Coordinates of N, CA, C and O in Angstrom, one line a residue:
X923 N 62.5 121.7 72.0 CA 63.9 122.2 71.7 C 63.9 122.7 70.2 O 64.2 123.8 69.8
X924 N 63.6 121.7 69.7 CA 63.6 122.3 67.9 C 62.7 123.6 67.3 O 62.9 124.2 66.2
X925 N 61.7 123.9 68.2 CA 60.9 125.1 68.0 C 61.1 126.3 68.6 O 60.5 127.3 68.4
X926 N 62.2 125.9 69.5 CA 62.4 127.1 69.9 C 62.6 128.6 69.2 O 62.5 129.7 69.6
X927 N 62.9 128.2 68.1 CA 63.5 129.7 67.3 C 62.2 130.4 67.1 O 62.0 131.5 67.5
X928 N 61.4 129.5 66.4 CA 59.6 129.5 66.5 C 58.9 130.2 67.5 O 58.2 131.2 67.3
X929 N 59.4 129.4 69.0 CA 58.7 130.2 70.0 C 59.5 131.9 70.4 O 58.9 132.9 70.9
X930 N 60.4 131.8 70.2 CA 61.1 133.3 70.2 C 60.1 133.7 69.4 O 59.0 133.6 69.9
X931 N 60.1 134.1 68.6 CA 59.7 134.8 67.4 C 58.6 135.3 67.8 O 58.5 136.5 68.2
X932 N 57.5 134.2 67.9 CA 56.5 134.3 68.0 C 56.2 135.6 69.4 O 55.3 136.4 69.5
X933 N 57.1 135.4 70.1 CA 57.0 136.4 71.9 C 57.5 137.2 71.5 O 57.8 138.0 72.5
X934 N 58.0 137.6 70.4 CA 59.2 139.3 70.4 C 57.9 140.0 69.4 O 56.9 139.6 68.8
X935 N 58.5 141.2 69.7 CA 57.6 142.3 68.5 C 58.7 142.9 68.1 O 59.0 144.1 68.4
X936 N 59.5 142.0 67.2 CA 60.5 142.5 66.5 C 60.2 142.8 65.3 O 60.3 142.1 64.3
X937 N 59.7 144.3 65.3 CA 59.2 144.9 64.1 C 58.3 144.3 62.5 O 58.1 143.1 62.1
X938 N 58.0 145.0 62.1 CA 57.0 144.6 61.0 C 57.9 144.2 60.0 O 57.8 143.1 59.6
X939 N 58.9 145.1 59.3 CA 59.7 144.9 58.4 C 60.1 143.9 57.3 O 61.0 143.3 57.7
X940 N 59.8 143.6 56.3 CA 60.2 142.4 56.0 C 62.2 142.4 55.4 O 62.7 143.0 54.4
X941 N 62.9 141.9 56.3 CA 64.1 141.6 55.8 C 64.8 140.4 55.0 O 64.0 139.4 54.9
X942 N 66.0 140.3 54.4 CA 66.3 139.4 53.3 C 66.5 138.0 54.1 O 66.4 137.1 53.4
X943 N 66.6 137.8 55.4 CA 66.3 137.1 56.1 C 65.1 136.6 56.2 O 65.1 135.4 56.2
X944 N 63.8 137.2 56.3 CA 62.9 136.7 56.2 C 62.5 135.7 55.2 O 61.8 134.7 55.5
X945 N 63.2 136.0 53.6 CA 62.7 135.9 52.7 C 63.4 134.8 53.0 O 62.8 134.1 53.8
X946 N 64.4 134.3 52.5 CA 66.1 133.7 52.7 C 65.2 132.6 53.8 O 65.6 131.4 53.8
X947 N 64.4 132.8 54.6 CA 64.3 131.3 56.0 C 63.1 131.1 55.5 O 62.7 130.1 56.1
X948 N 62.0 131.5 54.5 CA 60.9 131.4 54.5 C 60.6 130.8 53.1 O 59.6 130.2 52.8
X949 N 61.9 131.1 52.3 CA 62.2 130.0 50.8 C 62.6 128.4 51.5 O 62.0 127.3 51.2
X950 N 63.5 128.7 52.2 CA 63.8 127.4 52.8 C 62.7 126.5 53.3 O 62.5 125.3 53.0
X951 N 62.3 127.5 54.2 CA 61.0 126.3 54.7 C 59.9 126.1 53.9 O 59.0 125.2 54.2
X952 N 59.9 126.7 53.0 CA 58.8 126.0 51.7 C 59.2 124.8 51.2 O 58.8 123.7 51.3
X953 N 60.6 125.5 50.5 CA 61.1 124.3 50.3 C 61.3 122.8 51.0 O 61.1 121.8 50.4
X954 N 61.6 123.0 52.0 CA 61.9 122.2 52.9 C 60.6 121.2 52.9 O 60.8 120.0 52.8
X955 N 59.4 121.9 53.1 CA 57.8 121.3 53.1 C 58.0 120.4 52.1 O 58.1 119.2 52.1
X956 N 57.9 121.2 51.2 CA 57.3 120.3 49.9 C 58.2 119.3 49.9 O 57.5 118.2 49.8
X957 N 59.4 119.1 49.9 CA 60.2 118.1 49.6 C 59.9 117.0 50.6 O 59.7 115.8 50.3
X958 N 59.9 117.5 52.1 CA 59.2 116.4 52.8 C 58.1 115.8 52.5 O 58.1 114.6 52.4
X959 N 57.1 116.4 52.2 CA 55.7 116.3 51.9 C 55.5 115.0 50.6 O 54.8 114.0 50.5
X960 N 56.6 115.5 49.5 CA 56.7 114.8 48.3 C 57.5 113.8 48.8 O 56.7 112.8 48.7
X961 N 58.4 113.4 49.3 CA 59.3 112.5 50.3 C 58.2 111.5 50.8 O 58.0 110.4 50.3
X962 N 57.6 111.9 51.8 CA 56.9 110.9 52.3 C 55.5 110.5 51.5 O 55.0 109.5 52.0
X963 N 54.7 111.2 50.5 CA 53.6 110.7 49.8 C 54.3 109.8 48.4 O 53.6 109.3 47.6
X964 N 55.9 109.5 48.3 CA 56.2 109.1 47.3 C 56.5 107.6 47.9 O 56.5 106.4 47.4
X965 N 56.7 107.9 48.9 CA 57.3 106.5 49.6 C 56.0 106.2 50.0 O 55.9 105.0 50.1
X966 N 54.8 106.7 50.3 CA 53.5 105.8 50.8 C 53.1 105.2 49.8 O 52.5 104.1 50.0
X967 N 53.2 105.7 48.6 CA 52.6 105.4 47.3 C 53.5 104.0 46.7 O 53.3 102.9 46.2
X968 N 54.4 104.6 47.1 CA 55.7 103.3 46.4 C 55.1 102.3 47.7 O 54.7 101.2 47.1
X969 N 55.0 102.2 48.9 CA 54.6 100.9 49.7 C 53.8 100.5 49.4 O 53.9 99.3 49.2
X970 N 52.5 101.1 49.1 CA 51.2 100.6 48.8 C 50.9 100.0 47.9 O 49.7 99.7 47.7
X971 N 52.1 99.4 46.7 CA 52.2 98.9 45.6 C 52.5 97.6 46.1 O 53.2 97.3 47.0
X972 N 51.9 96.7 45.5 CA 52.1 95.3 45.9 C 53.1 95.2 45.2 O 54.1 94.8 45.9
X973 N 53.5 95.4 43.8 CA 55.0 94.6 43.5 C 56.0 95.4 44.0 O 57.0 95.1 43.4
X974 N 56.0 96.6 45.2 CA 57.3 96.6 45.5 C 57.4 96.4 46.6 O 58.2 97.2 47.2
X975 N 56.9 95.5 47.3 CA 56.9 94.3 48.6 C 57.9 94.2 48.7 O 58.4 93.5 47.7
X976 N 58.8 94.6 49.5 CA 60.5 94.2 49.5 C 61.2 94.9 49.4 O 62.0 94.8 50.3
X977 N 61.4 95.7 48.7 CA 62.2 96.6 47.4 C 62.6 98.0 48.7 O 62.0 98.1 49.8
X978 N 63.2 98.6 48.5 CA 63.3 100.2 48.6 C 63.4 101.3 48.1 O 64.3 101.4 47.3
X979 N 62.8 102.2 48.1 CA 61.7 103.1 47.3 C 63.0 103.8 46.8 O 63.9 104.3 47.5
X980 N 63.0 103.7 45.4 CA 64.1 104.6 44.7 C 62.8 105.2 43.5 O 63.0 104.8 42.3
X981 N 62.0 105.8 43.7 CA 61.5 107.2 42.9 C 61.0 107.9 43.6 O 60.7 107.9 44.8
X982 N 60.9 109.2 42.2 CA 60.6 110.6 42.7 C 61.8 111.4 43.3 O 62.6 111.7 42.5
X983 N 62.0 111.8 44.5 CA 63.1 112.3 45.3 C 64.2 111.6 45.7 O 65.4 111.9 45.7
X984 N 63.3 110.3 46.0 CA 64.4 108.9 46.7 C 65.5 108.9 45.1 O 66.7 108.8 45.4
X985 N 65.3 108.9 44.5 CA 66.0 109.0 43.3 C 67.3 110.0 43.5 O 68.3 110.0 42.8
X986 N 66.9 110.9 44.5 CA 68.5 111.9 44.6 C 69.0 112.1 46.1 O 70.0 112.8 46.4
X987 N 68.0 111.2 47.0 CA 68.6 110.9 48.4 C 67.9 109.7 48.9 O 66.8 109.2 48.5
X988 N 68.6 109.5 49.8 CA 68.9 108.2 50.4 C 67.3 108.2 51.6 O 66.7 107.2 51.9
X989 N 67.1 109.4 52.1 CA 66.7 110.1 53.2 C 66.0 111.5 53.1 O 66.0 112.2 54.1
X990 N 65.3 112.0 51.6 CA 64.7 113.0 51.1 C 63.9 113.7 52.4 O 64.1 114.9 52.6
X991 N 63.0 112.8 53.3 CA 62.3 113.5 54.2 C 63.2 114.1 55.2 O 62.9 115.2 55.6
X992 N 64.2 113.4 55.7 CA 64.9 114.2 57.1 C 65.6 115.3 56.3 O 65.7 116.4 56.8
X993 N 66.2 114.9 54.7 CA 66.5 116.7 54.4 C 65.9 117.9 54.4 O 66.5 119.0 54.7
X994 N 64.3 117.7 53.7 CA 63.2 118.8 54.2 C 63.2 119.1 55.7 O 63.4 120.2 56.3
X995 N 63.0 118.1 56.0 CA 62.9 118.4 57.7 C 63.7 119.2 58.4 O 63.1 119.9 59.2
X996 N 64.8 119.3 58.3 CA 66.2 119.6 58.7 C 65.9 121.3 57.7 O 66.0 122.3 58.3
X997 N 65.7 121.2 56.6 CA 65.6 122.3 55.9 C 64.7 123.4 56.8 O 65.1 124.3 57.5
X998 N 63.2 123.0 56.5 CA 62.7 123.9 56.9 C 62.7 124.3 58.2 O 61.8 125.0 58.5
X999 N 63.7 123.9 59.4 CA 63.4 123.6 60.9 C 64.9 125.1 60.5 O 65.0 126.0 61.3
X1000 N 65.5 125.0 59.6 CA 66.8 125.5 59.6 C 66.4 127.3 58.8 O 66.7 128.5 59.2
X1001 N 65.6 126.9 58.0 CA 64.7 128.3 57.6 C 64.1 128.9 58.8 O 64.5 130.1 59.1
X1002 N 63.1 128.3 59.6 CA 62.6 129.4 60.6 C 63.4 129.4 61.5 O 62.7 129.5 62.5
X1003 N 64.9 129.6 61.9 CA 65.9 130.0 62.0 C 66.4 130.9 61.7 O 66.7 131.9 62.4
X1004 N 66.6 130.8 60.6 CA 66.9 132.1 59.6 C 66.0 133.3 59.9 O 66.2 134.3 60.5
X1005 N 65.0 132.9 59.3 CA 63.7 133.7 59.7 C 63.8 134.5 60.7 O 63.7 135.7 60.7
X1006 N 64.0 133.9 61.3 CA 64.1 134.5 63.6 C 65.2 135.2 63.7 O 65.4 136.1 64.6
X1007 N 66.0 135.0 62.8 CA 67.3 135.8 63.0 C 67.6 137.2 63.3 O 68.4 137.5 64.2
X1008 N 66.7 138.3 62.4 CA 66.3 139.6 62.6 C 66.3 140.2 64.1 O 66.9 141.1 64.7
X1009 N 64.9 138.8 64.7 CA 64.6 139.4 65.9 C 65.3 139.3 66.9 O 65.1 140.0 67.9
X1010 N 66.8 138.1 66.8 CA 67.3 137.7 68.1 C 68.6 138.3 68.8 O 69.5 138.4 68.0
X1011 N 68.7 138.5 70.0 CA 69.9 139.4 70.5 C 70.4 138.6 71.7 O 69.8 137.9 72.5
X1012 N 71.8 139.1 71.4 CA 72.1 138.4 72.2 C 72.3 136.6 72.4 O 72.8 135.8 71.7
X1013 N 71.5 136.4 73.8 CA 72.0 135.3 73.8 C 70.8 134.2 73.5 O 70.6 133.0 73.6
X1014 N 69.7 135.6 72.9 CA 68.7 134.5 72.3 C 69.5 134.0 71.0 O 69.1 132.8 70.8
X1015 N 70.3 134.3 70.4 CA 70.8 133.5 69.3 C 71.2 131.9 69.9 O 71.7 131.1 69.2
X1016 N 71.0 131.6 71.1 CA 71.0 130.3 71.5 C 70.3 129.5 71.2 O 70.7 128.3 71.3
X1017 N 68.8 129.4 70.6 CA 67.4 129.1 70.1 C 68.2 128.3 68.9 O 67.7 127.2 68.5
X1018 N 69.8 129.0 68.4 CA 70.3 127.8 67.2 C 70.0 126.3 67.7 O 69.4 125.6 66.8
X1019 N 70.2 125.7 69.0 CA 70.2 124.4 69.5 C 68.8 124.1 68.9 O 69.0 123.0 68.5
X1020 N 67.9 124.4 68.7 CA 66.7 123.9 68.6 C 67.0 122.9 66.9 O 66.8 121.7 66.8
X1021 N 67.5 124.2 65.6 CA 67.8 123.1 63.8 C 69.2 122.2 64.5 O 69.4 121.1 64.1
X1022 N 70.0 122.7 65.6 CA 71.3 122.0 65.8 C 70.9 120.7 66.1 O 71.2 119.6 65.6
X1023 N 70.2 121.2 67.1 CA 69.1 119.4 67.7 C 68.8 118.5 67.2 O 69.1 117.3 67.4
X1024 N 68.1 118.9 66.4 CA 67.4 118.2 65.1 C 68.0 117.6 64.3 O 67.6 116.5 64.0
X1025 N 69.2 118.3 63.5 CA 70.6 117.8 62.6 C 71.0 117.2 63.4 O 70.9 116.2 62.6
X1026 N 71.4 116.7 64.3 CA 72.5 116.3 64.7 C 71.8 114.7 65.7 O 72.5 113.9 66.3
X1027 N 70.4 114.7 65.5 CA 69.5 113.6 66.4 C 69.4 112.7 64.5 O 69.7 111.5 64.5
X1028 N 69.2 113.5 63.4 CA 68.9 112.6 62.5 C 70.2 112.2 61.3 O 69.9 111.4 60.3
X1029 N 71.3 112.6 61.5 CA 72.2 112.6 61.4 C 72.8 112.2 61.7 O 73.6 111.9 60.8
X1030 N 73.4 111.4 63.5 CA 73.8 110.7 64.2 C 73.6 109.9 64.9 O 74.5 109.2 65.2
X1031 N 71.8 109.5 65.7 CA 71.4 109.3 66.5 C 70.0 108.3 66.0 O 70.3 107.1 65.8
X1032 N 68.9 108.5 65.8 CA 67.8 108.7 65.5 C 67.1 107.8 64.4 O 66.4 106.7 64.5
X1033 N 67.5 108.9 63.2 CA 67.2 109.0 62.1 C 68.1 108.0 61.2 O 68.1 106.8 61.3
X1034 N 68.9 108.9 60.3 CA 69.8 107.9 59.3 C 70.5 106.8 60.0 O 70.3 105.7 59.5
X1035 N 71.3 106.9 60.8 CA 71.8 105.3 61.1 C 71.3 104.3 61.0 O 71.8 103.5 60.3
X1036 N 70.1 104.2 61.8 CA 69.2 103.4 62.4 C 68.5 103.3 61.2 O 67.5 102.5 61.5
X1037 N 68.3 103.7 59.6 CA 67.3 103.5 59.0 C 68.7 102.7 57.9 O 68.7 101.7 57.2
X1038 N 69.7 103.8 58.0 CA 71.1 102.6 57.3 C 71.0 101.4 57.4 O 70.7 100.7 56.4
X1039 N 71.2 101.0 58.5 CA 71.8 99.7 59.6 C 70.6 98.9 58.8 O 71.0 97.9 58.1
X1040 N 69.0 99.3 58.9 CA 67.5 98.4 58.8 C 68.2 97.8 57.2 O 68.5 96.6 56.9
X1041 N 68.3 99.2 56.5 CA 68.1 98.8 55.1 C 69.2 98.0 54.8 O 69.1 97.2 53.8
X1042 N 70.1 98.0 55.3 CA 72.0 97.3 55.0 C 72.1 95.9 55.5 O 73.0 95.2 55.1
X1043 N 70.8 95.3 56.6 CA 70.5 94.7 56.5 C 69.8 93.7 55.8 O 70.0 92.5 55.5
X1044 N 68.6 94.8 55.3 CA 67.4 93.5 54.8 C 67.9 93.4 52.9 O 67.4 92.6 52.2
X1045 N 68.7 94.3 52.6 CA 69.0 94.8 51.2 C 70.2 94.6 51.1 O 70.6 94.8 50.0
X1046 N 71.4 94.2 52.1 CA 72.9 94.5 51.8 C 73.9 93.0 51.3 O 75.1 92.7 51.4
X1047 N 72.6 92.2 50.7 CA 73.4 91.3 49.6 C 72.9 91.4 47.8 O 73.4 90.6 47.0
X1048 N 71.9 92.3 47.5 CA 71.8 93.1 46.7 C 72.9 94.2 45.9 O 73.4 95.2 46.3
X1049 N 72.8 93.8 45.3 CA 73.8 94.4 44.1 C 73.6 95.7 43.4 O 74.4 96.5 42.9
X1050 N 72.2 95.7 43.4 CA 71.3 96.9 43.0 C 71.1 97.7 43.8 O 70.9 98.9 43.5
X1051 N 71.2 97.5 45.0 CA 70.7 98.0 46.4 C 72.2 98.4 46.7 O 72.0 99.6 47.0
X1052 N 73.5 98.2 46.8 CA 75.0 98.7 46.8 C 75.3 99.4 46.2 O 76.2 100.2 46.4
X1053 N 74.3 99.3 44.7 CA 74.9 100.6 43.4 C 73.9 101.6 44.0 O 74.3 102.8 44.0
X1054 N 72.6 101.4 44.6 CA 71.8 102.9 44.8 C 72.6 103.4 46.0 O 73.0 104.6 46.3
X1055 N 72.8 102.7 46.3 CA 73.5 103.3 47.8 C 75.3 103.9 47.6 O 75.8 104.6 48.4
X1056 N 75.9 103.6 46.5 CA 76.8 103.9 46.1 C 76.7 105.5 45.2 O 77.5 106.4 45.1
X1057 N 75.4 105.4 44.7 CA 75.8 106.7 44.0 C 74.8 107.7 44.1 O 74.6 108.6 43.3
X1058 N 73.8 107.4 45.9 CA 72.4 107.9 46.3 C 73.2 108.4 47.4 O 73.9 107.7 48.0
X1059 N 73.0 110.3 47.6 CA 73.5 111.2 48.4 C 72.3 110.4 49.5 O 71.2 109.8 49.3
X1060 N 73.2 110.5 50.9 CA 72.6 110.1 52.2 C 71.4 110.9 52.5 O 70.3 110.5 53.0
X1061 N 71.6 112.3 52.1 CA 70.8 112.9 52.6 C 70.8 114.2 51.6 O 70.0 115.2 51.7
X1062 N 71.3 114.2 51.1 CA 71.3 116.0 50.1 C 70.2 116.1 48.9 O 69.6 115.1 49.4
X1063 N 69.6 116.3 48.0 CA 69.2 116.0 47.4 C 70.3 115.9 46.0 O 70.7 117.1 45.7
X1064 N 70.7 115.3 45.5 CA 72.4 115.9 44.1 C 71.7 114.4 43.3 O 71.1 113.4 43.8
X1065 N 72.1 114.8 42.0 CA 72.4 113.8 41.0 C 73.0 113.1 41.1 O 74.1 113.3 41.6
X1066 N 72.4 111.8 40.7 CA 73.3 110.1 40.5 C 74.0 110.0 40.4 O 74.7 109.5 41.3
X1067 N 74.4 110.4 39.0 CA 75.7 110.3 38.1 C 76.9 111.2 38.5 O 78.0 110.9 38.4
X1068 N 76.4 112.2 38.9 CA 77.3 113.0 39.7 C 78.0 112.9 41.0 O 79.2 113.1 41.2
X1069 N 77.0 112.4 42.0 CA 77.3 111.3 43.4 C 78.3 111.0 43.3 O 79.4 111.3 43.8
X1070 N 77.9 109.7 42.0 CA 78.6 108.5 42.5 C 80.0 108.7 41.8 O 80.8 107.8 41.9
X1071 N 80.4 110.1 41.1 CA 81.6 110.1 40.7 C 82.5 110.6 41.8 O 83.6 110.2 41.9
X1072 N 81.9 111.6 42.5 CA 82.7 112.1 43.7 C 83.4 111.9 44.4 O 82.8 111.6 45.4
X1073 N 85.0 111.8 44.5 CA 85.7 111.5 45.8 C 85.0 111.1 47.2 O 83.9 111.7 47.5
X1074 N 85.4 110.3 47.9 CA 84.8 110.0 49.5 C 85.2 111.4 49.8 O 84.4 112.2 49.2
X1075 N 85.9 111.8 50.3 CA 86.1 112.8 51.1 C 85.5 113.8 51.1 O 85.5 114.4 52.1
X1076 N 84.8 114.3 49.9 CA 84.1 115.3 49.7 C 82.7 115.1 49.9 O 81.9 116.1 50.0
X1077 N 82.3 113.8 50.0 CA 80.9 112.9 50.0 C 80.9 112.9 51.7 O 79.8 112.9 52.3
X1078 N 81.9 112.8 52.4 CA 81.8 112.7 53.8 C 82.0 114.2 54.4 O 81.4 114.5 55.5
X1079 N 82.6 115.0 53.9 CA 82.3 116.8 54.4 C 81.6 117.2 54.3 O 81.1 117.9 55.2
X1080 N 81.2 117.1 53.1 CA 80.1 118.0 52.6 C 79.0 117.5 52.0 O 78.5 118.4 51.4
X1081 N 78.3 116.4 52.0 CA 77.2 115.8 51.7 C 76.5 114.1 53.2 O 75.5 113.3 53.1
X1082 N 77.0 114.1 53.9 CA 76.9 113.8 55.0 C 77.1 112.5 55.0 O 76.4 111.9 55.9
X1083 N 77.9 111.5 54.1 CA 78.0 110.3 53.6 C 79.0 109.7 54.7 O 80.0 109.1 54.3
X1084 N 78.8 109.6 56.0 CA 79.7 109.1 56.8 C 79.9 107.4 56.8 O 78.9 106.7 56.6
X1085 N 81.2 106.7 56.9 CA 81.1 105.5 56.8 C 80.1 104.6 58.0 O 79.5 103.6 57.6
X1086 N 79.9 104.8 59.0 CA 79.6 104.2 59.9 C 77.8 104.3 59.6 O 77.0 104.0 60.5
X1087 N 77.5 104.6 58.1 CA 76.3 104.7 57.5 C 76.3 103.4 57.3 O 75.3 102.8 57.7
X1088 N 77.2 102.8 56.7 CA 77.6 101.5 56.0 C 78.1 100.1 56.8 O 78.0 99.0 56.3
X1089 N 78.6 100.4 57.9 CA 79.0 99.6 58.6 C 78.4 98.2 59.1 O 78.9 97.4 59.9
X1090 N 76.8 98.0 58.4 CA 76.1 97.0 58.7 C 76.0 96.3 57.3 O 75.2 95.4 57.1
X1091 N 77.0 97.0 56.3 CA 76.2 95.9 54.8 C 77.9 94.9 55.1 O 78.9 95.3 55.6
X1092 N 77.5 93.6 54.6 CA 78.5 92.6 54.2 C 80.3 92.9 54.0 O 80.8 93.0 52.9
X1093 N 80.7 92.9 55.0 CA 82.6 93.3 54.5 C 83.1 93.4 53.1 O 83.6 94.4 52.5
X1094 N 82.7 91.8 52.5 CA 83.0 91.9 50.9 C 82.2 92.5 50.2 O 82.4 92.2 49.0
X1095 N 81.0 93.5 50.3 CA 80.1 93.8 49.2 C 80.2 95.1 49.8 O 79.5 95.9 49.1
X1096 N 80.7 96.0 51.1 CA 80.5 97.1 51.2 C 81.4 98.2 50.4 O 81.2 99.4 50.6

């Protein structure tokens, strides 16, 4: 389902051309790589450290999300989308379900809750661990200091900070 935009593409001989679309889904999915790529060799590296046995990895990226790898992920799945865009007509623009899929499995389902809930557990009488999570975008990559000054409501529209992220740390400390 998530490749599908991928497998379109790949079956059409929709011209040689390079369009601003191209460019536009193919910035993204670099980007998107690397940040995953840095995402998860930052957190192997941060595990593999014996003194941070316990802890949760706040360097490198983790430092401006909660969830750095599902945002690459989601990025670049959303670029070769873009990408495909040129070639698709009609009701091949349906191939959107494939990044929709994906967003919406790690976003809701899957991914962030279920890694909320872990961490809100084993960390959610932590004080240190309530301020990263207080001013650590769920998933965007954004500044700290900036985060954590932002209204909720703009933190839950538009940066994907839903409460039910939270709903497993301690009543009084959440």
């Amino acid at each position: 389902t998530v490749s599908l935009p991928l497998t379109l593409v790949n079956a059409s001989d929709g011209g040689g051309s390079l369009k601003p679309a191209d460019v536009i889904g193919w910035t993204m999915w670099v980007f998107g790589f690397l940040i995953e790529a840095a995402a998860d060799q930052q957190k192997l590296s941060f595990k593999n450290s014996p003194e941070n046995r316990g802890k949760w990895c706040d360097v490198g990226v983790w430092k401006y999300s909660r969830h750095p790898n599902y945002f690459g992920e989601m990025l670049l799945w959303w670029g070769i989308f873009v990408a495909a865009s040129p070639v698709l007509e009609g009701a091949e623009y349906l191939v959107i379900f494939g990044p929709l899929f994906l967003t919406l499995l790690l976003l809701f389902v899957s991914g962030i809750p279920l890694l909320e809930a872990s961490a809100d557990k084993k960390h959610g009488n932590s004080g240190a661990y309530r301020s990263y999570k207080k001013t650590t975008s769920p998933l965007i990559l954004f500044p700290r200091g900036v985060y954590g000054n932002l209204p909720g409501w703009f933190k839950t529209v538009f940066l994907f900070e839903f409460p039910f992220y939270s709903r497993n740390l301690p009543q009084e400390l959440g």
